[in-house]
């Protein structure tokens, strides 16, 4: 049978389609590494990095331009914009599958996974891109991936060409002391933290293994957590462009962003247990209690404050308040002619540290009972609580016949004043608590009193204070520190 020209053309088309289908099927069954030769390309293997945008202000941002710039380099680039709640005004984001808006605050009508950012990231790497950045050249993220693969740092970063590009910092975080200390990086471009605008890339598993992976401010949160783990960040010789229409160009927008940023940073540091930040250059910033707030810990049970169970010592804001209160009380007593001396753990701190013991929660002073009438504040406290002109509260302690001076009406950090009187050459008192150091002692330890540095000033102390302390606490007490109640919690056993 003879084929017509039309039938021949149809047969040829069918044969060609079968050959194409066979070739595509063959390609799909080849090992992945054999499909491409030479360097891996994002266009061949698919994107390896998710761009995650977290640091932006809903009221004024350049997020749409940021997103568009990365899509121009790779239309398949995965992008996640993460916000606590739905941004308002709404973000003008492309309605395509690889651009997602992740809302991190749980909601009644959404499943639990929807508020977890790792739900939206399926790539091996994540690039944290700040608002105001823009991808200007192809392959920047791939270059960062390769730098991370061949380097020893756990994070790599590329500065953004804004007015505040990133620079290296050293960072030491002490959870025990509730403190973060920033300084100049000794070995840039490898550093502990960054200051300024940067794109930061790390493995997704590393980011989402942090306890607060996307807490804001992102840079503060991220580097506090990574430096504590000993992860270095390498600042690369690679720069991302700044947005053509940068955010926060008006004075009002900058003021609002700075105000909200300070509030977020303070809330973050308190949540992470940082009460004091020492910045490069020595400036101190406090995030703990003050005269207007309550103290950082509650009622102490068994002489063992709650923070010791967290393997932390006294918050630095509390130590500062105790030093201020002790200096003030000593000044009032000296001006009134009240004989006083460092007692108990405060004397032990002076002998051992020249300061308050790092885990102590109050200051103890002994006074002569017969001198109480010399002091106007103590006379007033006999009748009731007295708030003096500096805001300190003088009162009789509810636990017994002794005096207490509180830092303020709100903040009950305090100095206890224990009235002793001599009887047959022995100093005794009327109120005894169940403390091993709360014992009588010979009056000759107070004749004379001697000066001793304590908490930034010079206080009066018993003469031969080593023997005095060993009488109260036992031999070797200065050289062998212990928590106040070793039966409940041991210093050596706490790690």
Short mmCIF file of C-alpha atoms in Angstrom, two decimals:
data_model
loop_
_atom_site.label_atom_id
_atom_site.label_comp_id
_atom_site.label_asym_id
_atom_site.label_seq_id
_atom_site.Cartn_x
_atom_site.Cartn_y
_atom_site.Cartn_z
CA UNK A 1 0.00 0.00 0.00
CA UNK A 2 1.35 3.42 -0.92
CA UNK A 3 1.52 6.20 1.75
CA UNK A 4 0.23 9.60 0.89
CA UNK A 5 2.38 12.65 1.59
CA UNK A 6 0.13 13.61 4.52
CA UNK A 7 0.38 10.13 6.08
CA UNK A 8 4.17 10.19 5.75
CA UNK A 9 4.41 13.55 7.53
CA UNK A 10 2.19 12.31 10.35
CA UNK A 11 4.30 9.17 10.80
CA UNK A 12 7.48 11.25 10.94
CA UNK A 13 6.01 13.54 13.62
CA UNK A 14 4.94 10.58 15.73
CA UNK A 15 8.39 9.02 15.45
CA UNK A 16 10.09 12.30 16.44
CA UNK A 17 7.85 12.69 19.51
CA UNK A 18 8.60 9.13 20.59
CA UNK A 19 12.35 9.80 20.30
CA UNK A 20 12.04 12.99 22.42
CA UNK A 21 10.03 11.16 25.09
CA UNK A 22 12.56 8.33 25.17
CA UNK A 23 15.45 10.83 25.58
CA UNK A 24 13.75 12.75 28.42
CA UNK A 25 12.96 9.46 30.18
CA UNK A 26 16.58 8.37 29.81
CA UNK A 27 17.82 11.67 31.28
CA UNK A 28 15.56 11.33 34.30
CA UNK A 29 16.99 7.92 35.12
CA UNK A 30 20.63 9.05 35.00
CA UNK A 31 22.50 9.70 38.30
CA UNK A 32 22.22 13.36 39.32
CA UNK A 33 25.98 13.94 39.21
CA UNK A 34 26.19 12.75 35.60
CA UNK A 35 23.60 15.19 34.24
CA UNK A 36 25.93 18.16 34.27
CA UNK A 37 29.65 18.46 33.98
CA UNK A 38 31.78 21.13 35.58
CA UNK A 39 30.63 23.56 38.31
CA UNK A 40 27.13 23.18 39.74
CA UNK A 41 24.69 25.85 38.60
CA UNK A 42 21.53 26.92 40.36
CA UNK A 43 19.62 26.86 37.08
CA UNK A 44 20.52 23.20 36.50
CA UNK A 45 20.08 21.76 40.01
CA UNK A 46 17.53 24.23 41.35
CA UNK A 47 18.15 26.91 43.99
CA UNK A 48 20.09 25.79 47.06
CA UNK A 49 19.33 28.90 49.09
CA UNK A 50 16.11 30.33 50.49
CA UNK A 51 16.13 34.10 50.83
CA UNK A 52 14.50 34.92 54.18
CA UNK A 53 13.45 38.51 54.85
CA UNK A 54 12.73 39.16 58.51
CA UNK A 55 14.20 42.53 59.45
CA UNK A 56 11.86 45.21 58.07
CA UNK A 57 9.31 47.72 59.31
CA UNK A 58 5.76 47.15 58.11
CA UNK A 59 4.99 50.88 57.98
CA UNK A 60 7.90 51.77 55.65
CA UNK A 61 10.01 49.24 53.75
CA UNK A 62 11.58 48.28 50.43
CA UNK A 63 10.69 44.58 50.64
CA UNK A 64 8.91 44.44 47.24
CA UNK A 65 12.01 45.83 45.51
CA UNK A 66 14.21 43.37 47.44
CA UNK A 67 12.05 40.42 46.38
CA UNK A 68 11.87 41.61 42.75
CA UNK A 69 15.67 41.98 42.55
CA UNK A 70 16.27 38.36 43.54
CA UNK A 71 13.57 37.10 41.17
CA UNK A 72 15.23 38.99 38.33
CA UNK A 73 18.42 37.01 38.95
CA UNK A 74 16.51 33.69 39.25
CA UNK A 75 12.74 33.52 38.72
CA UNK A 76 12.67 30.23 40.68
CA UNK A 77 14.45 31.70 43.72
CA UNK A 78 12.61 30.67 46.94
CA UNK A 79 11.79 33.74 49.03
CA UNK A 80 10.13 33.84 52.44
CA UNK A 81 9.04 37.09 54.05
CA UNK A 82 8.52 36.45 57.76
CA UNK A 83 6.48 38.70 60.02
CA UNK A 84 4.89 38.25 63.43
CA UNK A 85 1.49 39.35 62.19
CA UNK A 86 0.02 40.31 58.82
CA UNK A 87 1.94 43.42 57.68
CA UNK A 88 -0.04 46.61 57.32
CA UNK A 89 -0.05 48.31 54.87
CA UNK A 90 -0.07 45.03 52.91
CA UNK A 91 3.15 44.03 51.14
CA UNK A 92 2.94 44.00 47.35
CA UNK A 93 4.48 40.57 46.82
CA UNK A 94 4.28 38.50 43.62
CA UNK A 95 1.59 35.83 43.76
CA UNK A 96 3.84 32.94 42.71
CA UNK A 97 4.54 29.65 44.53
CA UNK A 98 8.18 30.39 45.38
CA UNK A 99 7.36 33.63 47.25
CA UNK A 100 5.75 33.02 50.63
CA UNK A 101 4.56 35.23 53.46
CA UNK A 102 5.11 33.44 56.80
CA UNK A 103 3.21 34.70 59.85
CA UNK A 104 5.05 33.59 62.99
CA UNK A 105 2.46 34.40 65.62
CA UNK A 106 0.19 31.42 66.31
CA UNK A 107 -3.45 31.82 65.29
CA UNK A 108 -6.58 29.92 66.19
CA UNK A 109 -7.47 29.15 62.58
CA UNK A 110 -4.04 27.93 61.41
CA UNK A 111 -2.12 24.70 62.11
CA UNK A 112 0.90 24.82 64.42
CA UNK A 113 3.36 24.31 61.55
CA UNK A 114 2.16 27.49 59.85
CA UNK A 115 3.77 29.65 62.57
CA UNK A 116 7.13 27.85 62.43
CA UNK A 117 9.50 29.43 59.90
CA UNK A 118 11.28 26.15 59.12
CA UNK A 119 8.02 25.00 57.52
CA UNK A 120 8.71 27.34 54.61
CA UNK A 121 12.37 26.44 54.02
CA UNK A 122 13.25 23.29 52.08
CA UNK A 123 16.72 24.29 50.85
CA UNK A 124 20.04 23.42 52.46
CA UNK A 125 20.99 27.05 53.03
CA UNK A 126 19.24 30.21 54.20
CA UNK A 127 20.23 33.79 53.43
CA UNK A 128 18.98 36.34 55.97
CA UNK A 129 18.56 39.48 53.89
CA UNK A 130 17.82 42.81 55.60
CA UNK A 131 15.41 45.38 54.24
CA UNK A 132 17.14 47.87 51.97
CA UNK A 133 19.30 45.23 50.24
CA UNK A 134 19.06 44.32 46.58
CA UNK A 135 20.55 41.55 44.42
CA UNK A 136 22.36 43.26 41.56
CA UNK A 137 24.51 40.52 40.01
CA UNK A 138 23.83 36.85 39.27
CA UNK A 139 25.49 34.14 41.34
CA UNK A 140 26.03 36.12 44.56
CA UNK A 141 24.22 33.59 46.74
CA UNK A 142 26.07 30.70 45.06
CA UNK A 143 29.39 32.40 45.77
CA UNK A 144 28.40 32.67 49.42
CA UNK A 145 27.44 28.97 49.47
CA UNK A 146 30.83 27.96 48.07
CA UNK A 147 32.62 30.20 50.60
CA UNK A 148 30.70 28.51 53.40
CA UNK A 149 31.49 25.05 52.04
CA UNK A 150 35.26 25.59 51.77
CA UNK A 151 35.71 27.79 54.85
CA UNK A 152 35.79 26.97 58.55
CA UNK A 153 33.18 29.50 59.67
CA UNK A 154 29.60 28.39 60.36
CA UNK A 155 28.24 31.60 58.83
CA UNK A 156 29.33 33.85 55.97
CA UNK A 157 28.20 37.40 55.37
CA UNK A 158 28.34 40.00 52.63
CA UNK A 159 27.93 43.69 53.46
CA UNK A 160 25.15 45.75 51.95
CA UNK A 161 26.26 49.03 50.38
CA UNK A 162 24.12 51.21 52.64
CA UNK A 163 25.24 54.07 54.85
CA UNK A 164 25.92 51.45 57.55
CA UNK A 165 27.72 48.49 55.94
CA UNK A 166 28.65 45.55 58.15
CA UNK A 167 31.91 45.35 60.07
CA UNK A 168 33.42 42.69 62.32
CA UNK A 169 33.08 42.65 66.11
CA UNK A 170 34.30 40.43 68.92
CA UNK A 171 31.51 39.24 71.22
CA UNK A 172 31.69 37.41 74.51
CA UNK A 173 28.46 36.23 76.12
CA UNK A 174 28.43 35.16 79.76
CA UNK A 175 25.09 33.65 80.74
CA UNK A 176 26.34 33.20 84.31
CA UNK A 177 26.91 36.96 84.55
CA UNK A 178 23.91 37.92 82.36
CA UNK A 179 26.32 39.95 80.21
CA UNK A 180 27.28 40.49 76.55
CA UNK A 181 30.57 42.26 75.83
CA UNK A 182 31.35 43.66 72.37
CA UNK A 183 34.78 44.77 71.20
CA UNK A 184 37.03 45.15 68.20
CA UNK A 185 37.49 41.89 66.27
CA UNK A 186 41.11 40.72 66.62
CA UNK A 187 41.07 38.46 63.56
CA UNK A 188 38.78 40.03 60.90
CA UNK A 189 37.34 38.94 58.49
CA UNK A 190 36.52 36.03 60.87
CA UNK A 191 34.59 37.45 63.78
CA UNK A 192 31.96 36.70 66.44
CA UNK A 193 29.36 39.25 65.37
CA UNK A 194 28.62 41.99 62.86
CA UNK A 195 27.56 45.58 63.27
CA UNK A 196 25.74 47.06 60.30
CA UNK A 197 23.80 45.83 57.27
CA UNK A 198 24.73 42.45 55.81
CA UNK A 199 23.33 39.41 54.05
CA UNK A 200 24.12 36.45 56.32
CA UNK A 201 24.12 32.90 54.96
CA UNK A 202 24.17 29.69 56.98
CA UNK A 203 22.83 26.18 56.82
CA UNK A 204 19.12 25.91 57.45
CA UNK A 205 19.64 23.19 60.05
CA UNK A 206 21.99 25.47 62.00
CA UNK A 207 19.57 28.39 61.94
CA UNK A 208 16.56 26.40 63.04
CA UNK A 209 18.46 24.60 65.78
CA UNK A 210 18.86 27.93 67.57
CA UNK A 211 16.39 28.50 70.38
CA UNK A 212 15.14 31.79 68.88
CA UNK A 213 16.09 31.60 65.18
CA UNK A 214 14.19 34.65 63.95
CA UNK A 215 13.83 36.82 67.05
CA UNK A 216 14.19 40.52 66.34
CA UNK A 217 16.42 42.44 66.06
CA UNK A 218 17.76 39.62 63.89
CA UNK A 219 21.42 40.59 63.98
CA UNK A 220 21.49 41.00 67.77
CA UNK A 221 19.61 37.76 68.36
CA UNK A 222 21.51 35.69 65.82
CA UNK A 223 25.02 36.59 66.94
CA UNK A 224 24.27 36.34 70.67
CA UNK A 225 23.23 32.74 70.05
CA UNK A 226 25.93 31.78 67.55
CA UNK A 227 28.84 33.37 69.46
CA UNK A 228 27.76 31.56 72.62
CA UNK A 229 28.10 28.32 70.63
CA UNK A 230 31.53 29.33 69.32
CA UNK A 231 30.38 29.79 65.72
CA UNK A 232 32.41 32.30 63.75
CA UNK A 233 31.10 34.45 60.91
CA UNK A 234 33.31 35.29 57.92
CA UNK A 235 32.83 38.66 56.26
CA UNK A 236 33.31 38.14 52.52
CA UNK A 237 34.74 40.44 49.87
CA UNK A 238 31.35 40.54 48.21
CA UNK A 239 28.80 43.35 48.35
CA UNK A 240 25.06 43.49 47.82
CA UNK A 241 23.57 46.68 46.43
CA UNK A 242 21.36 49.02 48.38
CA UNK A 243 17.75 49.53 47.39
CA UNK A 244 17.09 52.15 44.72
CA UNK A 245 14.26 53.47 46.87
CA UNK A 246 15.62 52.83 50.40
CA UNK A 247 13.25 52.59 53.36
CA UNK A 248 13.05 55.02 56.28
CA UNK A 249 14.04 58.12 54.31
CA UNK A 250 11.89 60.52 56.34
CA UNK A 251 12.79 61.79 59.80
CA UNK A 252 9.49 60.53 61.20
CA UNK A 253 10.00 57.01 59.80
CA UNK A 254 13.54 56.84 61.21
CA UNK A 255 12.35 58.05 64.62
CA UNK A 256 9.57 55.48 64.68
CA UNK A 257 11.88 52.66 63.57
CA UNK A 258 14.52 53.60 66.16
CA UNK A 259 11.92 53.75 68.94
CA UNK A 260 10.40 50.40 68.05
CA UNK A 261 13.84 48.89 67.49
CA UNK A 262 14.99 49.90 70.98
CA UNK A 263 11.86 48.38 72.49
CA UNK A 264 12.35 45.13 70.57
CA UNK A 265 16.02 44.95 71.55
CA UNK A 266 15.25 45.51 75.23
CA UNK A 267 12.53 42.84 75.16
CA UNK A 268 14.83 40.42 73.33
CA UNK A 269 17.73 40.86 75.76
CA UNK A 270 15.50 40.40 78.77
CA UNK A 271 13.96 37.29 77.18
CA UNK A 272 17.42 35.84 76.46
CA UNK A 273 18.67 36.65 79.96
CA UNK A 274 21.05 39.50 79.10
CA UNK A 275 20.91 42.30 81.66
CA UNK A 276 24.06 44.23 80.75
CA UNK A 277 25.63 45.00 77.37
CA UNK A 278 29.15 46.42 77.22
CA UNK A 279 29.62 48.00 73.82
CA UNK A 280 32.84 48.56 71.90
CA UNK A 281 34.47 51.56 73.52
CA UNK A 282 33.18 50.75 77.01
CA UNK A 283 29.65 52.18 76.93
CA UNK A 284 27.33 50.22 79.21
CA UNK A 285 23.65 49.58 78.55
CA UNK A 286 21.44 48.09 81.26
CA UNK A 287 18.36 45.95 80.67
CA UNK A 288 17.57 44.81 84.20
CA UNK A 289 15.84 46.21 87.24
CA UNK A 290 16.05 49.78 88.53
CA UNK A 291 14.38 51.93 91.16
CA UNK A 292 11.11 52.01 89.22
CA UNK A 293 10.87 48.25 88.67
CA UNK A 294 10.76 45.19 90.86
CA UNK A 295 13.99 43.29 91.39
CA UNK A 296 15.03 40.54 88.98
CA UNK A 297 14.22 37.64 91.31
CA UNK A 298 11.46 36.73 93.73
CA UNK A 299 11.39 35.63 97.35
CA UNK A 300 14.52 33.69 98.31
CA UNK A 301 13.83 30.22 99.72
CA UNK A 302 16.46 28.36 101.77
CA UNK A 303 19.06 31.13 101.25
CA UNK A 304 19.25 29.99 97.60
CA UNK A 305 17.89 32.45 95.02
CA UNK A 306 16.16 31.06 91.94
CA UNK A 307 18.89 32.20 89.56
CA UNK A 308 21.42 29.83 91.16
CA UNK A 309 19.30 26.90 89.99
CA UNK A 310 19.66 28.31 86.46
CA UNK A 311 23.47 28.18 86.92
CA UNK A 312 23.57 31.96 86.96
CA UNK A 313 24.88 34.45 89.47
CA UNK A 314 23.34 37.68 90.73
CA UNK A 315 22.10 39.84 87.82
CA UNK A 316 24.48 42.79 87.33
CA UNK A 317 21.69 45.35 87.74
CA UNK A 318 21.01 43.87 91.20
CA UNK A 319 24.68 44.05 92.14
CA UNK A 320 24.76 47.67 90.99
CA UNK A 321 21.69 48.49 93.11
CA UNK A 322 23.14 46.69 96.14
CA UNK A 323 26.41 48.62 95.81
CA UNK A 324 24.52 51.90 95.54
CA UNK A 325 22.34 51.09 98.55
CA UNK A 326 25.29 49.92 100.68
CA UNK A 327 27.34 53.04 99.89
CA UNK A 328 24.38 55.27 100.73
CA UNK A 329 23.51 53.50 104.00
CA UNK A 330 27.12 53.55 105.17
CA UNK A 331 27.29 57.27 104.41
CA UNK A 332 24.15 57.91 106.50
CA UNK A 333 25.46 55.81 109.41
CA UNK A 334 28.85 57.47 109.40
CA UNK A 335 27.32 60.94 109.28
CA UNK A 336 25.08 60.05 112.24
CA UNK A 337 27.89 58.56 114.32
CA UNK A 338 26.47 55.02 114.26
CA UNK A 339 29.18 52.39 114.74
CA UNK A 340 28.79 49.69 112.05
CA UNK A 341 30.80 46.88 110.49
CA UNK A 342 30.52 44.49 107.56
CA UNK A 343 28.82 41.30 108.65
CA UNK A 344 28.38 37.72 107.38
CA UNK A 345 28.56 37.20 103.65
CA UNK A 346 29.27 40.87 103.00
CA UNK A 347 32.44 40.73 105.08
CA UNK A 348 33.32 37.49 103.33
CA UNK A 349 32.85 39.20 99.95
CA UNK A 350 35.06 42.10 101.03
CA UNK A 351 37.80 39.73 102.21
CA UNK A 352 37.59 37.55 99.11
CA UNK A 353 36.68 39.95 96.28
CA UNK A 354 36.75 43.48 97.71
CA UNK A 355 33.12 43.46 96.63
CA UNK A 356 29.77 41.76 97.07
CA UNK A 357 29.98 37.99 96.51
CA UNK A 358 28.99 37.49 92.84
CA UNK A 359 25.99 35.30 93.79
CA UNK A 360 24.84 37.19 96.92
CA UNK A 361 21.45 38.90 97.05
CA UNK A 362 21.72 41.37 99.98
CA UNK A 363 24.24 43.24 102.15
CA UNK A 364 24.62 42.71 105.90
CA UNK A 365 25.91 45.29 108.36
CA UNK A 366 26.21 45.00 112.13
CA UNK A 367 25.50 48.09 114.24
CA UNK A 368 25.65 48.97 117.94
CA UNK A 369 22.12 48.93 119.33
CA UNK A 370 22.88 51.87 121.59
CA UNK A 371 23.69 54.03 118.53
CA UNK A 372 20.28 53.55 116.84
CA UNK A 373 18.92 56.73 118.40
CA UNK A 374 21.67 58.79 116.76
CA UNK A 375 20.22 58.17 113.27
CA UNK A 376 17.04 60.00 112.21
CA UNK A 377 16.14 57.33 109.62
CA UNK A 378 16.49 54.47 112.14
CA UNK A 379 14.43 56.36 114.72
CA UNK A 380 11.73 56.82 112.10
CA UNK A 381 11.86 53.17 111.12
CA UNK A 382 11.10 52.21 114.74
CA UNK A 383 7.61 53.68 114.23
CA UNK A 384 7.03 52.59 110.63
CA UNK A 385 8.32 52.64 107.09
CA UNK A 386 10.24 55.78 106.10
CA UNK A 387 11.00 56.79 102.49
CA UNK A 388 13.87 59.27 102.51
CA UNK A 389 14.65 62.05 100.03
CA UNK A 390 16.67 59.66 97.84
CA UNK A 391 13.84 57.12 97.57
CA UNK A 392 15.40 54.50 99.89
CA UNK A 393 13.00 52.81 102.29
CA UNK A 394 13.99 52.42 105.97
CA UNK A 395 11.90 49.99 108.01
CA UNK A 396 11.85 47.32 110.66
CA UNK A 397 12.18 43.85 109.12
CA UNK A 398 9.15 41.62 109.45
CA UNK A 399 11.39 38.64 110.28
CA UNK A 400 12.64 40.03 113.56
CA UNK A 401 14.13 42.87 115.56
CA UNK A 402 16.46 44.32 112.95
CA UNK A 403 16.36 47.07 110.31
CA UNK A 404 16.15 46.87 106.53
CA UNK A 405 16.93 49.55 103.94
CA UNK A 406 15.37 48.83 100.55
CA UNK A 407 16.57 50.23 97.25
CA UNK A 408 13.12 51.70 96.56
CA UNK A 409 9.44 51.14 97.23
CA UNK A 410 9.24 49.00 94.07
CA UNK A 411 12.62 47.30 94.17
CA UNK A 412 13.24 45.40 97.41
CA UNK A 413 16.96 44.77 97.04
CA UNK A 414 18.18 45.67 100.49
CA UNK A 415 20.79 46.18 103.20
CA UNK A 416 20.05 44.51 106.55
CA UNK A 417 21.21 46.26 109.73
CA UNK A 418 21.68 43.91 112.70
CA UNK A 419 21.70 45.63 116.13
CA UNK A 420 24.19 44.00 118.55
CA UNK A 421 24.97 44.92 122.14
CA UNK A 422 27.82 43.83 124.43
CA UNK A 423 27.22 41.51 127.38
CA UNK A 424 30.20 40.39 129.45
CA UNK A 425 32.56 41.17 126.55
CA UNK A 426 30.48 39.25 124.01
CA UNK A 427 28.40 40.83 121.25
CA UNK A 428 24.89 39.44 121.21
CA UNK A 429 21.47 40.44 119.85
CA UNK A 430 17.80 39.74 120.33
CA UNK A 431 16.92 38.20 116.96
CA UNK A 432 18.61 35.04 115.74
CA UNK A 433 17.93 33.41 112.40
CA UNK A 434 18.77 29.91 111.30
CA UNK A 435 22.05 30.89 109.63
CA UNK A 436 25.31 29.24 110.63
CA UNK A 437 27.09 32.62 110.68
CA UNK A 438 24.47 34.09 113.03
CA UNK A 439 26.43 33.62 116.28
CA UNK A 440 27.76 35.66 119.17
CA UNK A 441 31.38 36.86 119.06
CA UNK A 442 33.88 38.62 121.35
CA UNK A 443 33.65 42.42 121.31
CA UNK A 444 37.41 42.73 120.91
CA UNK A 445 36.92 42.12 117.14
CA UNK A 446 35.30 45.58 117.04
CA UNK A 447 37.96 47.37 119.10
CA UNK A 448 39.13 48.85 116.91
CA UNK A 449 37.27 48.58 113.61
CA UNK A 450 39.46 48.68 110.49
CA UNK A 451 38.83 50.04 106.98
CA UNK A 452 38.28 47.49 104.19
CA UNK A 453 37.53 48.09 100.49
CA UNK A 454 34.03 46.95 99.60
CA UNK A 455 31.72 47.49 96.61
CA UNK A 456 33.57 50.55 95.32
CA UNK A 457 34.06 52.36 98.64
CA UNK A 458 35.79 51.81 102.00
CA UNK A 459 33.71 50.33 104.82
CA UNK A 460 34.46 49.47 108.44
CA UNK A 461 35.23 45.85 109.29
CA UNK A 462 36.20 43.82 112.35
CA UNK A 463 39.91 43.70 113.06
CA UNK A 464 41.47 40.32 112.31
CA UNK A 465 38.53 39.69 110.01
CA UNK A 466 39.98 36.33 108.93
CA UNK A 467 39.60 34.91 112.44
CA UNK A 468 36.20 36.62 112.72
CA UNK A 469 35.01 34.92 109.53
CA UNK A 470 36.40 31.52 110.53
CA UNK A 471 34.60 31.86 113.87
CA UNK A 472 31.35 32.41 111.92
CA UNK A 473 31.77 30.09 108.93
CA UNK A 474 34.60 27.70 109.75
CA UNK A 475 38.29 27.32 108.81
CA UNK A 476 39.38 28.16 105.25
CA UNK A 477 36.15 29.95 104.38
CA UNK A 478 37.87 32.74 102.43
CA UNK A 479 39.76 30.33 100.16
CA UNK A 480 36.91 27.84 99.70
CA UNK A 481 33.83 29.56 98.29
CA UNK A 482 30.45 27.91 98.59
CA UNK A 483 26.86 28.80 97.86
CA UNK A 484 24.95 29.98 100.97
CA UNK A 485 23.17 26.64 101.47
CA UNK A 486 25.37 23.80 100.09
CA UNK A 487 22.83 21.23 101.25
CA UNK A 488 20.41 22.60 98.65
CA UNK A 489 22.87 23.56 95.91
CA UNK A 490 26.62 23.15 95.69
CA UNK A 491 28.91 25.54 93.85
CA UNK A 492 31.25 22.75 92.81
CA UNK A 493 28.40 20.49 91.77
CA UNK A 494 26.61 23.12 89.66
CA UNK A 495 29.11 23.08 86.83
#
